[in-house]
Amino acid sequence: DIPLVTLAGKAGTGKTLLSLAAGLAQTEDMQKYKKLLVARPVVPVGKDIGFLPGEKDEKLRPWMQPIFDNLEFLFNTKKPGELEQILAGMGSIQVEALTYIRGRSIPDQFIIIDEAQNLTKHEVKTILTRVG
C-alpha cells in the first residue's frame, strides 16, 4: 500500500485526470476504498466575483467544474445531466470544497486534493490529520 502520492507537472498535463482515473479504479473496480472524495480549495484566479446564488452545490459548481469536466471525459458523457445521473447512481463519489473538511474523519476513502499548491502548510496538515 502507498499511503500518499503527489503529482507535479505543468498545466494541462493530466494530473487531475490521472488522479480521478486511479481513484475510480480503486473505488469502483478494485473496491479497495468505500468512496472517492475529491476536494479543491476555493481560491479565485484574479478578482473574486463575490457571492453566488443558490444552495451549497450550486455555489460550488463553478469551483468544481474542472473536476466535473474530467469526470465527463472519463465517463464519456455527451448529454446534459448525464454525468449527474451516473454519479447519483454510483453514490461513491463526493466532490466538495476543502472549506468543509475541518472536523471530519475520513476513513476508508481514496482522497484527491486538486490544486494543492494553493494551500498553506497548516491546511495541508489539517487535511492529512483527517485521514484515518
mmCIF file of C-alpha atoms in Angstrom:
data_model
loop_
_atom_site.group_PDB
_atom_site.id
_atom_site.type_symbol
_atom_site.label_atom_id
_atom_site.label_comp_id
_atom_site.label_asym_id
_atom_site.label_seq_id
_atom_site.Cartn_x
_atom_site.Cartn_y
_atom_site.Cartn_z
ATOM 1 C CA ASP A 1 0.000 0.000 0.000
ATOM 2 C CA ILE A 2 1.116 3.514 -0.828
ATOM 3 C CA PRO A 3 -0.454 5.966 1.645
ATOM 4 C CA LEU A 4 0.383 9.237 -0.150
ATOM 5 C CA VAL A 5 1.099 10.148 -3.757
ATOM 6 C CA THR A 6 1.854 13.637 -5.046
ATOM 7 C CA LEU A 7 1.743 14.710 -8.672
ATOM 8 C CA ALA A 8 3.549 17.692 -10.127
ATOM 9 C CA GLY A 9 3.518 18.905 -13.686
ATOM 10 C CA LYS A 10 2.683 21.770 -15.975
ATOM 11 C CA ALA A 11 -0.878 22.910 -16.586
ATOM 12 C CA GLY A 12 -2.807 20.614 -18.894
ATOM 13 C CA THR A 13 -0.629 17.525 -18.427
ATOM 14 C CA GLY A 14 -3.438 15.390 -16.987
ATOM 15 C CA LYS A 15 -2.701 15.390 -13.266
ATOM 16 C CA THR A 16 -6.365 15.671 -12.288
ATOM 17 C CA LEU A 17 -7.481 13.242 -14.989
ATOM 18 C CA LEU A 18 -4.961 10.588 -13.920
ATOM 19 C CA SER A 19 -5.843 11.050 -10.251
ATOM 20 C CA LEU A 20 -9.549 10.615 -10.970
ATOM 21 C CA ALA A 21 -8.926 7.553 -13.150
ATOM 22 C CA ALA A 22 -6.825 5.965 -10.386
ATOM 23 C CA GLY A 23 -9.411 6.842 -7.754
ATOM 24 C CA LEU A 24 -12.254 5.373 -9.801
ATOM 25 C CA ALA A 25 -10.260 2.199 -10.423
ATOM 26 C CA GLN A 26 -9.507 1.758 -6.719
ATOM 27 C CA THR A 27 -13.059 2.505 -5.524
ATOM 28 C CA GLU A 28 -15.245 1.082 -8.290
ATOM 29 C CA ASP A 29 -13.177 -1.643 -9.990
ATOM 30 C CA MET A 30 -10.996 -2.979 -7.165
ATOM 31 C CA GLN A 31 -13.337 -1.865 -4.347
ATOM 32 C CA LYS A 32 -10.304 -1.108 -2.197
ATOM 33 C CA TYR A 33 -11.964 2.035 -0.804
ATOM 34 C CA LYS A 34 -15.606 2.821 0.022
ATOM 35 C CA LYS A 35 -15.656 6.282 -1.531
ATOM 36 C CA LEU A 36 -13.750 8.674 -3.743
ATOM 37 C CA LEU A 37 -13.501 12.141 -2.190
ATOM 38 C CA VAL A 38 -12.320 14.922 -4.494
ATOM 39 C CA ALA A 39 -11.688 18.297 -2.886
ATOM 40 C CA ARG A 40 -10.250 21.570 -4.096
ATOM 41 C CA PRO A 41 -9.532 24.879 -2.438
ATOM 42 C CA VAL A 42 -11.901 27.721 -3.273
ATOM 43 C CA VAL A 43 -9.232 30.156 -4.453
ATOM 44 C CA PRO A 44 -10.026 32.534 -7.326
ATOM 45 C CA VAL A 45 -7.614 33.427 -10.096
ATOM 46 C CA GLY A 46 -7.823 37.190 -10.297
ATOM 47 C CA LYS A 47 -10.604 39.183 -8.667
ATOM 48 C CA ASP A 48 -13.259 37.321 -6.709
ATOM 49 C CA ILE A 49 -16.762 37.542 -8.195
ATOM 50 C CA GLY A 50 -18.396 37.700 -4.766
ATOM 51 C CA PHE A 51 -21.369 35.734 -3.523
ATOM 52 C CA LEU A 52 -23.086 33.224 -5.788
ATOM 53 C CA PRO A 53 -26.820 32.479 -5.642
ATOM 54 C CA GLY A 54 -28.293 29.124 -4.711
ATOM 55 C CA GLU A 55 -27.675 26.219 -2.371
ATOM 56 C CA LYS A 56 -24.222 24.844 -1.465
ATOM 57 C CA ASP A 57 -23.930 22.560 -4.516
ATOM 58 C CA GLU A 58 -24.952 25.363 -6.887
ATOM 59 C CA LYS A 59 -22.452 27.750 -5.315
ATOM 60 C CA LEU A 60 -19.627 25.219 -5.526
ATOM 61 C CA ARG A 61 -20.320 24.080 -9.105
ATOM 62 C CA PRO A 62 -18.151 26.791 -10.778
ATOM 63 C CA TRP A 63 -15.231 25.983 -8.443
ATOM 64 C CA MET A 64 -15.596 22.242 -9.017
ATOM 65 C CA GLN A 65 -16.201 22.429 -12.779
ATOM 66 C CA PRO A 66 -12.663 21.236 -13.664
ATOM 67 C CA ILE A 67 -13.386 18.026 -11.718
ATOM 68 C CA PHE A 68 -16.707 17.546 -13.495
ATOM 69 C CA ASP A 69 -15.053 18.226 -16.884
ATOM 70 C CA ASN A 70 -12.591 15.397 -16.243
ATOM 71 C CA LEU A 71 -15.321 13.048 -14.996
ATOM 72 C CA GLU A 72 -17.349 13.777 -18.149
ATOM 73 C CA PHE A 73 -14.310 12.755 -20.191
ATOM 74 C CA LEU A 74 -13.723 9.580 -18.161
ATOM 75 C CA PHE A 75 -17.390 8.533 -18.344
ATOM 76 C CA ASN A 76 -17.675 9.688 -21.974
ATOM 77 C CA THR A 77 -20.882 11.613 -21.293
ATOM 78 C CA LYS A 78 -22.458 13.636 -24.073
ATOM 79 C CA LYS A 79 -25.885 14.796 -22.869
ATOM 80 C CA PRO A 80 -26.602 17.474 -20.252
ATOM 81 C CA GLY A 81 -27.348 15.910 -16.881
ATOM 82 C CA GLU A 82 -25.900 12.531 -17.871
ATOM 83 C CA LEU A 83 -22.899 12.808 -15.542
ATOM 84 C CA GLU A 84 -25.120 13.794 -12.614
ATOM 85 C CA GLN A 85 -27.250 10.673 -13.195
ATOM 86 C CA ILE A 86 -24.160 8.451 -13.292
ATOM 87 C CA LEU A 87 -22.710 9.974 -10.117
ATOM 88 C CA ALA A 88 -26.043 9.751 -8.278
ATOM 89 C CA GLY A 89 -26.375 6.103 -9.307
ATOM 90 C CA MET A 90 -22.891 5.274 -8.090
ATOM 91 C CA GLY A 91 -23.166 7.127 -4.802
ATOM 92 C CA SER A 92 -19.477 6.621 -4.083
ATOM 93 C CA ILE A 93 -18.045 9.863 -5.484
ATOM 94 C CA GLN A 94 -18.098 13.037 -3.416
ATOM 95 C CA VAL A 95 -16.855 16.389 -4.737
ATOM 96 C CA GLU A 96 -16.521 19.225 -2.255
ATOM 97 C CA ALA A 97 -14.609 22.337 -1.282
ATOM 98 C CA LEU A 98 -11.768 21.983 1.210
ATOM 99 C CA THR A 99 -13.570 24.591 3.297
ATOM 100 C CA TYR A 100 -15.772 21.816 4.697
ATOM 101 C CA ILE A 101 -13.085 19.284 5.631
ATOM 102 C CA ARG A 102 -12.183 20.605 9.098
ATOM 103 C CA GLY A 103 -13.554 18.483 11.931
ATOM 104 C CA ARG A 104 -14.234 15.465 9.754
ATOM 105 C CA SER A 105 -12.797 11.973 9.952
ATOM 106 C CA ILE A 106 -12.341 10.437 6.531
ATOM 107 C CA PRO A 107 -11.671 6.700 6.868
ATOM 108 C CA ASP A 108 -11.518 4.184 4.031
ATOM 109 C CA GLN A 109 -11.673 6.755 1.234
ATOM 110 C CA PHE A 110 -9.476 7.487 -1.765
ATOM 111 C CA ILE A 111 -8.865 11.220 -1.397
ATOM 112 C CA ILE A 112 -7.795 13.569 -4.172
ATOM 113 C CA ILE A 113 -6.804 17.116 -3.264
ATOM 114 C CA ASP A 114 -6.771 19.075 -6.515
ATOM 115 C CA GLU A 115 -4.798 22.326 -6.846
ATOM 116 C CA ALA A 116 -2.960 21.670 -3.569
ATOM 117 C CA GLN A 117 -0.304 24.253 -4.478
ATOM 118 C CA ASN A 118 -2.852 26.857 -3.332
ATOM 119 C CA LEU A 119 -2.839 25.501 0.235
ATOM 120 C CA THR A 120 -0.882 26.674 3.250
ATOM 121 C CA LYS A 121 1.194 24.249 5.344
ATOM 122 C CA HIS A 122 -1.473 24.462 8.058
ATOM 123 C CA GLU A 123 -4.211 23.489 5.581
ATOM 124 C CA VAL A 124 -2.169 20.534 4.310
ATOM 125 C CA LYS A 125 -1.603 19.353 7.891
ATOM 126 C CA THR A 126 -5.328 19.692 8.605
ATOM 127 C CA ILE A 127 -6.137 17.504 5.597
ATOM 128 C CA LEU A 128 -3.548 14.864 6.469
ATOM 129 C CA THR A 129 -4.880 14.574 10.019
ATOM 130 C CA ARG A 130 -8.437 13.961 8.751
ATOM 131 C CA VAL A 131 -7.473 10.715 7.042
ATOM 132 C CA GLY A 132 -7.925 7.709 9.201
#
